Coordinates of C-alpha atoms and ligand atoms in Angstrom, one line a residue:
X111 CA -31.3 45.8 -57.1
X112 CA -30.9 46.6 -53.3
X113 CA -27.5 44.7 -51.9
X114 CA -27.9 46.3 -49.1
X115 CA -31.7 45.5 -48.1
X116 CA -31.0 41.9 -49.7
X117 CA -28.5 41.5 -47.0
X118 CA -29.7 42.9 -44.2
X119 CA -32.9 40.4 -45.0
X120 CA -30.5 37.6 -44.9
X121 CA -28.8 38.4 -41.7
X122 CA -32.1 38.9 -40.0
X123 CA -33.3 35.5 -41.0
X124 CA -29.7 33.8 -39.8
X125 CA -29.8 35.9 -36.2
X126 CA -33.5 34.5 -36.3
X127 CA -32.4 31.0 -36.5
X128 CA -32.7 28.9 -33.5
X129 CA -31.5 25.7 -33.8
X130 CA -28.3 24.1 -36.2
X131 CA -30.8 22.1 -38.6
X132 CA -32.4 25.6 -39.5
X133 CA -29.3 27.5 -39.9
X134 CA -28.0 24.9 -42.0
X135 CA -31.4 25.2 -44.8
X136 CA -30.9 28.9 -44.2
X137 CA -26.7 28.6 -45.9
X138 CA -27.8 25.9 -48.4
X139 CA -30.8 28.4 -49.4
X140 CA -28.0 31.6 -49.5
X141 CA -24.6 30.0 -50.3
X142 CA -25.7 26.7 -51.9
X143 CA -24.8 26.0 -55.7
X144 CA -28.4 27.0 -56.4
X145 CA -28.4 29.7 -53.9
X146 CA -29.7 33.2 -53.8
X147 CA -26.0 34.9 -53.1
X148 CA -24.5 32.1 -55.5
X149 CA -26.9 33.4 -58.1
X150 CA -26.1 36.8 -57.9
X151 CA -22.4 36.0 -57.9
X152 CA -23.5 34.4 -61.8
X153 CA -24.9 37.5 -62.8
X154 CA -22.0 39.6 -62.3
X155 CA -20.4 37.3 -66.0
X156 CA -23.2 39.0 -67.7
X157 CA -22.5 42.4 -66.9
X158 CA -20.4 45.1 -68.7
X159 CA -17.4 46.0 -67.0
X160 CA -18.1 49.3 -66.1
X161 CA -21.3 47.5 -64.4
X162 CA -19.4 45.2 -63.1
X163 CA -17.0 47.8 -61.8
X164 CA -20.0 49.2 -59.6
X165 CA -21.8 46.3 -58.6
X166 CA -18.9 43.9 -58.1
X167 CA -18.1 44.7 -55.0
X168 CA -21.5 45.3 -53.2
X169 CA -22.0 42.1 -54.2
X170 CA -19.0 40.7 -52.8
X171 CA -19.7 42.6 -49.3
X172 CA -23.1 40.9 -49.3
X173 CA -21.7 37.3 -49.7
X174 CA -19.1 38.2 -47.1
X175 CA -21.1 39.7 -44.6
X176 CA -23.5 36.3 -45.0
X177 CA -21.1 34.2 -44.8
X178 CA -19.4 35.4 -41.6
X179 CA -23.2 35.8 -40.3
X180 CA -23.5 32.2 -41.1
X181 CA -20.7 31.2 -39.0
X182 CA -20.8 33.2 -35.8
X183 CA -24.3 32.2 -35.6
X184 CA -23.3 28.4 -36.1
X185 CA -20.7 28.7 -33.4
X186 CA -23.1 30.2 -31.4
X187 CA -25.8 27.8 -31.6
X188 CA -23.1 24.8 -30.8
X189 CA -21.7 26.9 -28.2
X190 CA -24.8 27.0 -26.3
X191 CA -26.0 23.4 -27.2
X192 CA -22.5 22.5 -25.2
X193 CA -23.5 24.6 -22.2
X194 CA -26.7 23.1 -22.3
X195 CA -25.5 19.3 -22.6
X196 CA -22.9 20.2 -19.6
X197 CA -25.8 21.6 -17.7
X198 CA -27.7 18.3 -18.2
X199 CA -25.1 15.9 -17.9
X200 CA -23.4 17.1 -14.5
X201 CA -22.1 14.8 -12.8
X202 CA -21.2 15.7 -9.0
X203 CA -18.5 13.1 -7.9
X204 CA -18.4 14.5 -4.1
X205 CA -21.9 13.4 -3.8
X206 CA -22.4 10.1 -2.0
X207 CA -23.6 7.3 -3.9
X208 CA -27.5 7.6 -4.4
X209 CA -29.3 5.2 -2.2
X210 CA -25.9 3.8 -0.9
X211 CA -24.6 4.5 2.8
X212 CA -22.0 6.6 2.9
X213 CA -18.6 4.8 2.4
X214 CA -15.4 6.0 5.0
X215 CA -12.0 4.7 5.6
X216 CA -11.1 2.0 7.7
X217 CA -9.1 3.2 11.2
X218 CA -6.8 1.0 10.1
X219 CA -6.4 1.8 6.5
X220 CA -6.3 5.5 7.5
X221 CA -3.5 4.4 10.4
X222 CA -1.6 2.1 8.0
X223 CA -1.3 5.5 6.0
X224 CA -0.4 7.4 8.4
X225 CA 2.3 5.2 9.3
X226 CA 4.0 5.1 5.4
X227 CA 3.8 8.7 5.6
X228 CA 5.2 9.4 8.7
X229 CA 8.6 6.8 7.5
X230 CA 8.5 7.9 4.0
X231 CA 9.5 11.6 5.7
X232 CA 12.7 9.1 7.4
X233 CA 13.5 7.5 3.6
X234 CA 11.8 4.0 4.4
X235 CA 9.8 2.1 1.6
X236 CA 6.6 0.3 2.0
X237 CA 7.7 -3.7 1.6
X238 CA 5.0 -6.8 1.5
X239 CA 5.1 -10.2 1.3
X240 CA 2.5 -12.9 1.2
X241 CA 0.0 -13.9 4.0
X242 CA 0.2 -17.7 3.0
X243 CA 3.6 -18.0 4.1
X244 CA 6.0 -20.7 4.5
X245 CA 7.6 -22.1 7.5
X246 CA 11.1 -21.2 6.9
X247 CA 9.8 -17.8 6.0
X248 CA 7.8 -17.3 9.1
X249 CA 10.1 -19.3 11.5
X250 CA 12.9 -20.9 10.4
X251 CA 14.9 -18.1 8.7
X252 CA 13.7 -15.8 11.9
X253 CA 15.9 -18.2 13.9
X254 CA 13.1 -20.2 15.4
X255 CA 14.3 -23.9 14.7
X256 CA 11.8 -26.7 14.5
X257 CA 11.9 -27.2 18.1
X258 CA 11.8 -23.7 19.2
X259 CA 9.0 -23.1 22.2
X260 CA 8.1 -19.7 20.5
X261 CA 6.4 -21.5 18.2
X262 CA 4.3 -22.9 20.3
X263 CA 3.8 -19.2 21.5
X264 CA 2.5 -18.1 18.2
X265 CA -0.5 -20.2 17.5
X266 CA 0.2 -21.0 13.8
X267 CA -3.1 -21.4 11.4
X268 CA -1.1 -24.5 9.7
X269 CA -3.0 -25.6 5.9
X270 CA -4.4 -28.7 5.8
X271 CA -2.2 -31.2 4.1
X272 CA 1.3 -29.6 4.6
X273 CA 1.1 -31.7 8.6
X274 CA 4.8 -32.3 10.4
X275 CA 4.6 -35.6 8.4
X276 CA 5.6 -33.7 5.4
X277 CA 8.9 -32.9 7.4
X278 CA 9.7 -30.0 9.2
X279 CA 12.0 -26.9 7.2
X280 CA 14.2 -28.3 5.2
X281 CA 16.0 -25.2 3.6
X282 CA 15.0 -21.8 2.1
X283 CA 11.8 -22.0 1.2
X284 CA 11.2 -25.4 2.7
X285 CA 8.5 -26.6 5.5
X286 CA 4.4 -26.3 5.9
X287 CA 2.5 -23.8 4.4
X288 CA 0.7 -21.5 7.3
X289 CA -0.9 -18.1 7.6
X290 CA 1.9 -15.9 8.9
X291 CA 2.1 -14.9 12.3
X292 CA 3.9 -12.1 12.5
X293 CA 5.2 -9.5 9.8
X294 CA 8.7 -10.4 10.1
X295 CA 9.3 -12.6 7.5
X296 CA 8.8 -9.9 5.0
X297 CA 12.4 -9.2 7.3
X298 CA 14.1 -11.9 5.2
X299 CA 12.1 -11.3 1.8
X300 CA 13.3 -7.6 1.7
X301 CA 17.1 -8.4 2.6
X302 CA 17.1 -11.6 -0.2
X303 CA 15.5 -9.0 -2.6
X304 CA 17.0 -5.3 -2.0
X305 CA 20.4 -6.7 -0.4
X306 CA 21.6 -3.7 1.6
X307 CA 21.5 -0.9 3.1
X308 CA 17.6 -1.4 3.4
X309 CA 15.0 0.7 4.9
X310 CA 11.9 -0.8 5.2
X311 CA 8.0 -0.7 6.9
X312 CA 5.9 -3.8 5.9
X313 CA 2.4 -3.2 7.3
X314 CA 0.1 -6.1 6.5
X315 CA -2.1 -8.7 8.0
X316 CA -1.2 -11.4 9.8
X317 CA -2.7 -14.7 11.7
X318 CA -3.4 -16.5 15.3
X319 CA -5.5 -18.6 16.8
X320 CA -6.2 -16.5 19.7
X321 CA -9.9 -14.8 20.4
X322 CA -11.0 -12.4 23.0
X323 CA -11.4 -9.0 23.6
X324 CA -8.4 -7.9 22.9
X325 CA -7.5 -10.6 20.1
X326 CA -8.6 -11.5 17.3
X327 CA -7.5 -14.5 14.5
X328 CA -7.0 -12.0 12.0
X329 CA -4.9 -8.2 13.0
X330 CA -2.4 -6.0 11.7
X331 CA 0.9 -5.4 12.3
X332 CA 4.0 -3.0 10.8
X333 CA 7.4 -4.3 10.7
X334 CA 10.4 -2.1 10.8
X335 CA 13.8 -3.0 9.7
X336 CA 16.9 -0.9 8.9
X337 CA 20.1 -2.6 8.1
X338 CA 23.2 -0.8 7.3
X339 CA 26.5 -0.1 8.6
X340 CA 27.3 0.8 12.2
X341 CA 23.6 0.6 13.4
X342 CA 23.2 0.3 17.0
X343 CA 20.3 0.9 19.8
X344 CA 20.5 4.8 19.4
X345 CA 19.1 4.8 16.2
X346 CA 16.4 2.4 16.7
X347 CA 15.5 4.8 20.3
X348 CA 15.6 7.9 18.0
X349 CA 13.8 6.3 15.2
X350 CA 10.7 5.3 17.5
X351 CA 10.8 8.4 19.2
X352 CA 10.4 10.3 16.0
X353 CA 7.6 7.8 14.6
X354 CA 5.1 7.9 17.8
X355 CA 6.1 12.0 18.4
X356 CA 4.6 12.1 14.9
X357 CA 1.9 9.7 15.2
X358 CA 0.5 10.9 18.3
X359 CA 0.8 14.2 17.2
X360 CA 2.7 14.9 21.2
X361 CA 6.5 15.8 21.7
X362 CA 6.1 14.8 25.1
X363 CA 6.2 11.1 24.7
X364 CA 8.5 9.2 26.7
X365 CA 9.6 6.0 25.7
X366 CA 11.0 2.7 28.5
X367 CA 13.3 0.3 26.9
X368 CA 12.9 -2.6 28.8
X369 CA 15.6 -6.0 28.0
X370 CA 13.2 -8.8 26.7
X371 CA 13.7 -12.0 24.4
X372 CA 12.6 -12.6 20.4
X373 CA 14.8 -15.0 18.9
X374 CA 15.5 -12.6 15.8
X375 CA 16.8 -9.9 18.0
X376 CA 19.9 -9.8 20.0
X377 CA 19.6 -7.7 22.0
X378 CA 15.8 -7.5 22.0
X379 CA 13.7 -5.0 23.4
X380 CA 10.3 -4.6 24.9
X381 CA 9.0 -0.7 24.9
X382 CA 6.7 1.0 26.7
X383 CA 5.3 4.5 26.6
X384 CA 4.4 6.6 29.1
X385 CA 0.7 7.8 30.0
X386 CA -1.0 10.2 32.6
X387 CA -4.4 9.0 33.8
X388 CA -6.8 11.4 33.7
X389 CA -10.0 11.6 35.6
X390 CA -13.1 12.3 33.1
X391 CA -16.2 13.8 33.8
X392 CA -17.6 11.0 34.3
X393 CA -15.5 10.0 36.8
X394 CA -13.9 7.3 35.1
X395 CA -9.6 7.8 34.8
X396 CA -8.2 7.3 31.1
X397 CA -5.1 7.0 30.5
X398 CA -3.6 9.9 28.0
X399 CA -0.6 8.8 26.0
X400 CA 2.2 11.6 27.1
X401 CA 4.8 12.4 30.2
X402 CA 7.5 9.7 31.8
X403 CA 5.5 6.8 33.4
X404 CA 7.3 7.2 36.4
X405 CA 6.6 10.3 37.6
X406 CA 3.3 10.6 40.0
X407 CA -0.2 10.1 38.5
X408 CA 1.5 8.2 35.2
X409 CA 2.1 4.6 34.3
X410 CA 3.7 2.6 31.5
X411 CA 2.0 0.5 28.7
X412 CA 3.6 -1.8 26.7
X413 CA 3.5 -0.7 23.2
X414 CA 6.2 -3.2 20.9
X415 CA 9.0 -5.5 20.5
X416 CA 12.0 -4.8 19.1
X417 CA 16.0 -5.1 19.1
X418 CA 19.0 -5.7 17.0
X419 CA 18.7 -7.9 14.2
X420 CA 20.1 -11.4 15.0
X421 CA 23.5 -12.1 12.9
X422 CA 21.7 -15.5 12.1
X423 CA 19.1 -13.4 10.7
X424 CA 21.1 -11.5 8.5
X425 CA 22.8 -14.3 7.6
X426 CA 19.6 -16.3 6.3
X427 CA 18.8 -12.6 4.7
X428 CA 21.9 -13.6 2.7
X429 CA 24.0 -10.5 3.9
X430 CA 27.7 -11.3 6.2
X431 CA 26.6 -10.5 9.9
X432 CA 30.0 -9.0 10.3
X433 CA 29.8 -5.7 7.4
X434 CA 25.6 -4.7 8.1
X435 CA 24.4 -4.6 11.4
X436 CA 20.4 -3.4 11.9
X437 CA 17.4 -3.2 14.3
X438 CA 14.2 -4.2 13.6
X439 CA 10.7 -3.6 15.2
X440 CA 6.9 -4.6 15.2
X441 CA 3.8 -3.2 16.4
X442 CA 0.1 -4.1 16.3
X443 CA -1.7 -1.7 13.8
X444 CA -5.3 -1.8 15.3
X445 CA -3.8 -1.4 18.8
X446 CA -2.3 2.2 17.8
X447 CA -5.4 3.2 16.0
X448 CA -7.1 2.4 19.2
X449 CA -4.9 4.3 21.7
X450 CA -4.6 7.2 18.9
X451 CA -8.9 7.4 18.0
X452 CA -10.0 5.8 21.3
X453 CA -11.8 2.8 20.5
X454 CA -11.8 -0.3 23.5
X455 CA -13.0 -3.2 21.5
X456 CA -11.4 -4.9 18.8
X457 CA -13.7 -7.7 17.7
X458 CA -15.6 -4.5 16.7
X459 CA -12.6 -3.6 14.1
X460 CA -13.8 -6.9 12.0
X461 CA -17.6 -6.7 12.1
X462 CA -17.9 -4.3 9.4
X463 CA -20.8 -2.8 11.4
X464 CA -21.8 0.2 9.4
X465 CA -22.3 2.3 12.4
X466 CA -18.9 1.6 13.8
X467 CA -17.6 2.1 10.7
X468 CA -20.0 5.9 10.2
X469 CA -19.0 6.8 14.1
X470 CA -14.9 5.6 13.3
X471 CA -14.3 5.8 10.1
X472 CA -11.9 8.5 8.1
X473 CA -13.3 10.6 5.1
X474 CA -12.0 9.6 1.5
X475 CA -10.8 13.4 1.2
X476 CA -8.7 13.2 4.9
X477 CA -5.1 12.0 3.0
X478 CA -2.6 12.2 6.2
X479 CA 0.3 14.2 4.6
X480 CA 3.1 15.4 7.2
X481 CA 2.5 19.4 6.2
X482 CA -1.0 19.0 6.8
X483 CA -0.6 16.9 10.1
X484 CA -1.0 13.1 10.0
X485 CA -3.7 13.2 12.2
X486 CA -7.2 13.1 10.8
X487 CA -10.7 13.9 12.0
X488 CA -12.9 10.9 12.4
X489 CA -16.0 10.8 9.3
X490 CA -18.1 12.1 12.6
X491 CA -15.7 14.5 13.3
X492 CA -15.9 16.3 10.4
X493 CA -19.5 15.9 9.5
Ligands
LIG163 N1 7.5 -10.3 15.4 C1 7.3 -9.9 16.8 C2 5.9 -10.3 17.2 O1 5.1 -10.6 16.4 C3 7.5 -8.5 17.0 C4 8.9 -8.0 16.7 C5 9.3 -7.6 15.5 C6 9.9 -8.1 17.7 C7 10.6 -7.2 15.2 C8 11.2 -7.7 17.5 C9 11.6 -7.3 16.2 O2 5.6 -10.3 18.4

């Protein structure tokens, strides 16, 4: 008998086979208990040693040589049966929905972002608190007794049921439920929780009953608050300096501290930043953020309140006025996304108009990171 041609029969056939199913009737037919190969191995009982001596090992060599062939051909057949299925089933995840519109990143998503970025780099967390608030929260704790006028300043969304019959703040915790007005209260929630020294931002929504072109019920603010020991008015000058020199992206913004009045600040101050105006081609003047609003062809605008932290502020924070000292400050979100990206309306932040939101909007893949500048290019920027 020819091993040899036997064999080379056999490998022909499995390098010839073109799908698993095949291959596998091909090792059954070979190697299988009633096999050709396995038959052959049974004859080699019957032989005389001498025979055996001879023929043994041709024998083996043909089982070997099918049985490897038998394998490299299965793993090549389920090799390209993977290739094939990953060919099929590719999915793209950088392609846009199909038959969706394009999704992009709110301005003030993308500015909120910005903003943690720009004071994780300074070693301040990102704090929250609810937007149901409650009066002693929102007022109370923030030094605005019942009677204070600024609450009549801050046109409070009060919930129905919790009326001035219920009584006014009685303690922590205490008073009518409302829609906060301002991000400060998550002031008081992060001293009662973290104690200090504290470092905070607490971006977030917040409520008034206000409407027109430049207000709406519903915006954005970020608080800031640092409270440790020895903090005075240099470090809250420097630490807004640094933040808008970042977030606009300009080192030559100047900043105005101007004396003002909140009741959780003593002393409080009113900034403003300084702005060239610059006649377009159009022949309209904007005004670019950058220079010292006094000098010719430059202006102030008033950008956000701030001061010290009140000692009765700290106090209701449950910390002694006399060993922590802070400042605190607050600006409107949408009103930096609109000096920083150049929108002029705000209702149009809130309409969820899908062209303001193609024309405005950030791409998913623009991450502000401080190495790769915080800035981003708007989704029609970069398209
Ligand atoms: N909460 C104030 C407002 O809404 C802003 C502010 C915050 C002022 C912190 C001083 C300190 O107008």
């Amino acid at each position: 008998m020819d091993y040899a041609a036997t064999g080379e029969q056999a490998l022909a056939r499995i390098a010839q086979a073109s799908e698993l199913d095949a291959l596998e009737q091909l090792r059954v037919e070979f190697m299988g208990k009633q096999g050709s190969v396995s038959g052959l191995l049974k004859t080699l009982g019957a032989m005389s040693a001498d025979e055996r001596l001879s023929v043994g090992p041709q024998i083996h060599a043909l089982r070997e040589s099918v049985s490897a062939a038998l394998a490299a051909r299965k793993a090549a057949l389920e090799d390209a049966e993977l290739s094939e299925q990953l060919a099929r089933e590719r999915v793209d995840l950088t392609l846009p929905a199909p038959g969706a519109p394009r999704g992009s990143i709110h301005p003030v998503s993308q500015v909120m972002d910005e903003l943690a970025e720009i004071f994780a780099d300074l070693g301040f967390a990102v704090a929250t608190g609810p937007e149901i608030e409650d009066d002693w929260h929102n007022f109370t704790a923030l030094n605005i007794p019942e009677s204070h006028p600024a609450r009549a300043m801050h046109d409070t969304f009060y919930f129905p049921g919790s009326d001035a019959a219920q009584g006014g703040t009685t303690g922590p915790n205490s008073g009518r439920m409302l829609l906060r007005t301002h991000t400060s209260p998550v002031q008081i929630r992060s001293m009662l929780a973290h104690g200090a020294p504290l470092r905070i931002i607490a971006p977030g929504r917040v409520y008034r009953s206000d409407s027109d072109a430049t207000h709406t019920p519903m915006f954005h603010q970020v608080e800031g608050l640092v409270i440790d020991r020895g903090i005075h008015l240099g470090h809250l000058k420097w630490t807004l300096e640094t933040f808008l020199k970042a977030f606009f992206e300009r080192e030559d913004i100047v900043l105005r501290l101007r004396p003002s009045y909140f009741p959780f600040t003593e002393p409080s101050v009113e900034v403003d930043i300084g702005f060239e105006l610059v006649g377009g081609a159009d022949g309209k003047e904007r005004r670019v953020l950058g220079g010292n609003g006094d000098a010719p062809g430059h202006g102030w605008m008033e950008l956000l309140g701030s001061g010290m932290v009140n000692r009765k502020v700290i106090e209701a924070g449950g910390l002694d006025p006399d060993e922590w000292q802070g400042f605190a400050f607050g600006v409107g979100v949408d009103r930096l996304a609109m000096l920083k990206y150049g929108m002029d309306d705000l209702r149009a932040f809130f309409d969820g108009d899908v062209r303001w939101l193609q024309h405005y909007g950030f791409s998913p893949f623009d991450v502000p990171t401080l190495s790769a500048g915080v800035g981003a290019q708007s989704s029609r920027g970069a398209a």
